[in-house]
Amino acid sequence: QKEVEQDPGPLSVPEGAIVSLNCTYSNSAFQYFMWYRQYSRKGPELLMYTYSSGNKEDGRFTAQVDKSSKYISLFIRDSQPSDSATYLCAMSEGGGFKTIFGAGTRLFVKA
Amino acid sequence: KAGVTQTPRYLIKTRGQQVTLSCSPISGHRSVSWYQQTPGQGLQFLFEYFSETQRNKGNFPGRFSGRQFSNSRSEMNVSTLELGDSALYLCASRRDRDSGANVLTFGAGSRLTVL
């Protein structure tokens, strides 16, 4: 079993839809939870990061962490065609430990 | 401020050859991590270097190796290439190994094709 599980999709939604992306994990020592976005032919770029449990909002994006369920989510409101990309969840124990990534979910937002 | 620079961007090799990839981190970043990205396996951690020392290592065979220089630039080497080594190799840098957020900044990657 992988440490981090993420449905690779693809996920196709119409413009303006609310998108929900999720990951589950098995390592209870993870403390830092991140979402990266990767466009075709580019490296991943950090979208959001959260420490421990709770919610964090940044514009149209909301990240949620539920450590009791070992489950994290990224919500995208009012999705745009420019949001079409691969979204990768990532987790770390912090303090210099390696960062583990999910497989990435391919998202298509149709105009 | 310059980002993470990886060279070469694209390369084609044949089985049995070896390859060296280079990564220049963001100025002031002392940690460099390497990842292999394939459609089937996603982003797989290879290794991390900090102050010229390997701090973390993933589950890859010994054919995969790396090093870091005093200016924080890093190289990774893959010897005796196999078809399955075809992938996008990503380098990521971070300012300080002890930075709690562990936020990585990635380069654009080096796409290796093994024929």
CSV table of C-alpha atoms in Angstrom, one decimal:
chain,number,residue,atom,x,y,z
A,1,GLN,CA,0.0,0.0,0.0
A,2,LYS,CA,1.3,3.5,-0.9
A,3,GLU,CA,1.8,6.0,1.9
A,4,VAL,CA,-0.3,8.5,0.0
A,5,GLU,CA,-3.3,7.5,-2.2
A,6,GLN,CA,-4.8,9.9,-4.8
A,7,ASP,CA,-7.2,9.1,-7.6
A,8,PRO,CA,-5.5,9.9,-10.9
A,9,GLY,CA,-8.7,10.8,-12.7
A,10,PRO,CA,-9.1,12.3,-15.2
A,11,LEU,CA,-11.8,14.6,-13.7
A,12,SER,CA,-13.8,16.7,-16.2
A,13,VAL,CA,-16.1,19.5,-15.1
A,14,PRO,CA,-17.8,22.4,-16.7
A,15,GLU,CA,-16.6,26.0,-16.2
A,16,GLY,CA,-17.9,27.4,-12.9
A,17,ALA,CA,-18.2,24.1,-11.1
A,18,ILE,CA,-16.9,23.4,-7.7
A,19,VAL,CA,-14.1,20.9,-7.8
A,20,SER,CA,-13.2,18.5,-5.0
A,21,LEU,CA,-9.8,16.7,-5.0
A,22,ASN,CA,-8.8,14.3,-2.3
A,23,CYS,CA,-6.0,12.2,-0.9
A,24,THR,CA,-5.7,9.7,1.9
A,25,TYR,CA,-2.6,8.7,3.7
A,26,SER,CA,-1.4,6.1,6.2
A,27,ASN,CA,1.5,7.8,8.0
A,28,SER,CA,0.2,9.4,11.2
A,29,ALA,CA,3.5,11.3,11.6
A,30,PHE,CA,2.7,13.6,8.6
A,31,GLN,CA,2.3,17.2,9.8
A,32,TYR,CA,2.6,19.3,6.7
A,33,PHE,CA,0.2,19.0,3.9
A,34,MET,CA,0.6,20.6,0.5
A,35,TRP,CA,-1.1,20.9,-2.8
A,36,TYR,CA,0.9,21.4,-6.0
A,37,ARG,CA,-0.4,22.2,-9.5
A,38,GLN,CA,1.5,21.0,-12.5
A,39,TYR,CA,0.8,22.3,-16.0
A,40,SER,CA,1.9,20.3,-19.0
A,41,ARG,CA,5.6,20.4,-19.7
A,42,LYS,CA,6.2,22.3,-16.4
A,43,GLY,CA,7.4,21.4,-12.9
A,44,PRO,CA,4.9,21.3,-10.0
A,45,GLU,CA,4.3,24.7,-8.3
A,46,LEU,CA,3.0,25.1,-4.8
A,47,LEU,CA,-0.6,26.0,-4.5
A,48,MET,CA,-1.3,25.8,-0.8
A,49,TYR,CA,0.2,24.3,2.4
A,50,THR,CA,-1.4,23.5,5.7
A,51,TYR,CA,0.1,22.6,9.1
A,52,SER,CA,-1.7,19.9,11.0
A,53,SER,CA,-5.5,19.8,10.9
A,54,GLY,CA,-7.9,22.5,9.8
A,55,ASN,CA,-8.9,24.6,6.9
A,56,LYS,CA,-7.0,27.2,4.9
A,57,GLU,CA,-8.5,29.5,2.2
A,58,ASP,CA,-6.8,31.4,-0.5
A,59,GLY,CA,-9.0,33.0,-3.1
A,60,ARG,CA,-11.0,30.3,-4.9
A,61,PHE,CA,-9.0,27.6,-3.3
A,62,THR,CA,-9.7,25.9,0.1
A,63,ALA,CA,-7.5,23.2,1.6
A,64,GLN,CA,-8.9,20.9,4.4
A,65,VAL,CA,-7.0,18.5,6.6
A,66,ASP,CA,-8.6,15.9,8.8
A,67,LYS,CA,-5.8,14.1,10.6
A,68,SER,CA,-8.2,11.8,12.5
A,69,SER,CA,-9.4,10.3,9.2
A,70,LYS,CA,-6.0,10.7,7.5
A,71,TYR,CA,-7.8,12.6,4.7
A,72,ILE,CA,-7.1,15.9,2.9
A,73,SER,CA,-9.1,17.8,0.4
A,74,LEU,CA,-8.6,20.7,-2.0
A,75,PHE,CA,-11.7,22.6,-3.2
A,76,ILE,CA,-11.7,24.9,-6.2
A,77,ARG,CA,-14.7,27.3,-6.5
A,78,ASP,CA,-15.8,28.8,-9.7
A,79,SER,CA,-13.4,26.6,-11.7
A,80,GLN,CA,-11.9,28.1,-14.8
A,81,PRO,CA,-10.4,26.5,-18.0
A,82,SER,CA,-7.0,27.9,-16.8
A,83,ASP,CA,-7.4,25.6,-13.7
A,84,SER,CA,-7.0,22.6,-16.1
A,85,ALA,CA,-3.8,20.9,-14.8
A,86,THR,CA,-2.6,18.0,-12.7
A,87,TYR,CA,-3.1,18.5,-8.9
A,88,LEU,CA,-0.7,16.7,-6.6
A,89,CYS,CA,-1.1,16.3,-2.9
A,90,ALA,CA,2.1,16.1,-0.9
A,91,MET,CA,2.9,15.4,2.7
A,92,SER,CA,5.8,15.6,5.1
A,93,GLU,CA,6.7,14.9,8.7
A,94,GLY,CA,8.6,18.2,8.6
A,95,GLY,CA,12.1,18.8,10.1
A,96,GLY,CA,14.0,17.7,7.0
A,97,PHE,CA,12.0,14.6,6.3
A,98,LYS,CA,11.3,13.8,2.7
A,99,THR,CA,8.1,14.9,1.0
A,100,ILE,CA,5.8,12.2,-0.3
A,101,PHE,CA,3.5,12.9,-3.3
A,102,GLY,CA,0.3,11.4,-4.4
A,103,ALA,CA,-0.1,10.2,-8.0
A,104,GLY,CA,-1.8,13.4,-9.1
A,105,THR,CA,-5.3,14.0,-10.4
A,106,ARG,CA,-5.7,15.3,-13.9
A,107,LEU,CA,-8.4,18.0,-14.0
A,108,PHE,CA,-10.1,19.3,-17.2
A,109,VAL,CA,-12.3,22.4,-16.9
A,110,LYS,CA,-14.5,22.8,-20.0
A,111,ALA,CA,-15.5,26.2,-21.2
B,1,LYS,CA,15.0,36.0,-8.6
B,2,ALA,CA,16.0,33.1,-10.7
B,3,GLY,CA,14.2,29.8,-10.2
B,4,VAL,CA,15.4,26.3,-10.1
B,5,THR,CA,17.3,25.5,-13.3
B,6,GLN,CA,17.7,22.0,-14.7
B,7,THR,CA,19.8,21.0,-17.7
B,8,PRO,CA,19.4,19.4,-20.2
B,9,ARG,CA,15.7,19.8,-20.7
B,10,TYR,CA,15.4,16.8,-23.1
B,11,LEU,CA,17.7,14.0,-23.9
B,12,ILE,CA,17.6,10.6,-25.6
B,13,LYS,CA,19.9,7.8,-24.6
B,14,THR,CA,20.1,4.1,-25.5
B,15,ARG,CA,20.0,1.1,-23.1
B,16,GLY,CA,23.3,0.6,-21.2
B,17,GLN,CA,24.4,4.2,-21.5
B,18,GLN,CA,24.7,6.5,-18.5
B,19,VAL,CA,23.4,10.0,-18.1
B,20,THR,CA,24.1,13.0,-15.8
B,21,LEU,CA,21.5,15.6,-15.0
B,22,SER,CA,22.2,19.0,-13.5
B,23,CYS,CA,20.3,21.2,-11.1
B,24,SER,CA,21.0,24.7,-9.9
B,25,PRO,CA,18.8,25.6,-6.9
B,26,ILE,CA,17.4,29.0,-6.0
B,27,SER,CA,20.2,31.2,-4.6
B,28,GLY,CA,20.4,30.7,-0.9
B,29,HIS,CA,18.6,27.3,-0.9
B,30,ARG,CA,20.8,24.6,0.5
B,31,SER,CA,18.6,21.6,0.1
B,32,VAL,CA,18.1,19.9,-3.2
B,33,SER,CA,15.8,16.9,-3.8
B,34,TRP,CA,15.4,14.8,-6.9
B,35,TYR,CA,12.2,13.1,-8.0
B,36,GLN,CA,11.3,10.7,-10.9
B,37,GLN,CA,7.9,11.3,-12.5
B,38,THR,CA,6.3,8.7,-14.7
B,39,PRO,CA,2.6,8.3,-15.8
B,40,GLY,CA,2.2,5.0,-13.9
B,41,GLN,CA,4.1,5.8,-10.6
B,42,GLY,CA,3.7,9.5,-10.2
B,43,LEU,CA,6.4,11.4,-8.4
B,44,GLN,CA,8.8,9.1,-6.7
B,45,PHE,CA,11.4,10.4,-4.3
B,46,LEU,CA,15.0,9.6,-5.3
B,47,PHE,CA,17.2,11.5,-2.8
B,48,GLU,CA,17.8,14.8,-1.0
B,49,TYR,CA,21.1,16.6,-0.5
B,50,PHE,CA,21.9,19.2,2.1
B,51,SER,CA,25.3,20.8,2.5
B,52,GLU,CA,26.9,18.3,0.2
B,53,THR,CA,25.6,15.3,2.2
B,54,GLN,CA,22.8,12.9,1.3
B,55,ARG,CA,20.2,13.2,4.0
B,56,ASN,CA,17.3,11.1,2.6
B,57,LYS,CA,17.1,8.3,0.1
B,58,GLY,CA,14.3,6.7,-1.8
B,59,ASN,CA,13.8,3.1,-2.9
B,60,PHE,CA,15.8,3.2,-6.1
B,61,PRO,CA,18.6,0.9,-7.2
B,62,GLY,CA,22.3,1.8,-6.8
B,63,ARG,CA,22.4,2.8,-10.5
B,64,PHE,CA,20.8,6.1,-9.4
B,65,SER,CA,23.3,8.3,-7.6
B,66,GLY,CA,23.8,12.0,-6.9
B,67,ARG,CA,26.0,14.6,-5.4
B,68,GLN,CA,25.9,18.2,-4.3
B,69,PHE,CA,28.7,20.7,-4.7
B,70,SER,CA,29.7,23.5,-2.3
B,71,ASN,CA,27.7,26.0,-4.2
B,72,SER,CA,24.6,23.8,-3.6
B,73,ARG,CA,24.4,22.8,-7.3
B,74,SER,CA,23.5,19.2,-7.6
B,75,GLU,CA,23.9,16.4,-10.2
B,76,MET,CA,22.3,13.0,-10.5
B,77,ASN,CA,23.6,10.2,-12.5
B,78,VAL,CA,21.9,7.1,-13.8
B,79,SER,CA,24.2,4.3,-15.0
B,80,THR,CA,23.4,1.3,-17.2
B,81,LEU,CA,20.2,2.8,-18.4
B,82,GLU,CA,17.1,0.7,-18.8
B,83,LEU,CA,13.9,1.3,-20.8
B,84,GLY,CA,12.0,1.8,-17.6
B,85,ASP,CA,14.2,4.8,-16.7
B,86,SER,CA,12.4,6.9,-19.2
B,87,ALA,CA,10.8,9.6,-17.2
B,88,LEU,CA,10.7,13.2,-16.2
B,89,TYR,CA,13.4,13.9,-13.6
B,90,LEU,CA,12.5,16.8,-11.4
B,91,CYS,CA,14.8,18.7,-9.1
B,92,ALA,CA,13.4,20.8,-6.2
B,93,SER,CA,15.2,23.1,-3.8
B,94,ARG,CA,14.4,24.4,-0.3
B,95,ARG,CA,16.0,27.1,1.7
B,96,ASP,CA,16.8,25.2,4.9
B,97,ARG,CA,16.5,21.5,5.7
B,98,ASP,CA,15.0,22.4,9.1
B,99,SER,CA,12.3,24.7,7.6
B,100,GLY,CA,9.2,23.1,9.0
B,101,ALA,CA,7.0,23.7,6.0
B,102,ASN,CA,9.2,21.7,3.8
B,103,VAL,CA,8.0,23.7,0.8
B,104,LEU,CA,9.8,22.7,-2.4
B,105,THR,CA,10.3,24.8,-5.4
B,106,PHE,CA,10.6,22.7,-8.6
B,107,GLY,CA,12.5,23.1,-11.8
B,108,ALA,CA,10.9,22.4,-15.2
B,109,GLY,CA,12.5,18.9,-15.3
B,110,SER,CA,14.8,16.9,-17.5
B,111,ARG,CA,12.9,14.5,-19.8
B,112,LEU,CA,14.9,11.4,-20.4
B,113,THR,CA,13.9,8.9,-23.1
B,114,VAL,CA,15.8,5.6,-23.2
B,115,LEU,CA,15.6,3.7,-26.5
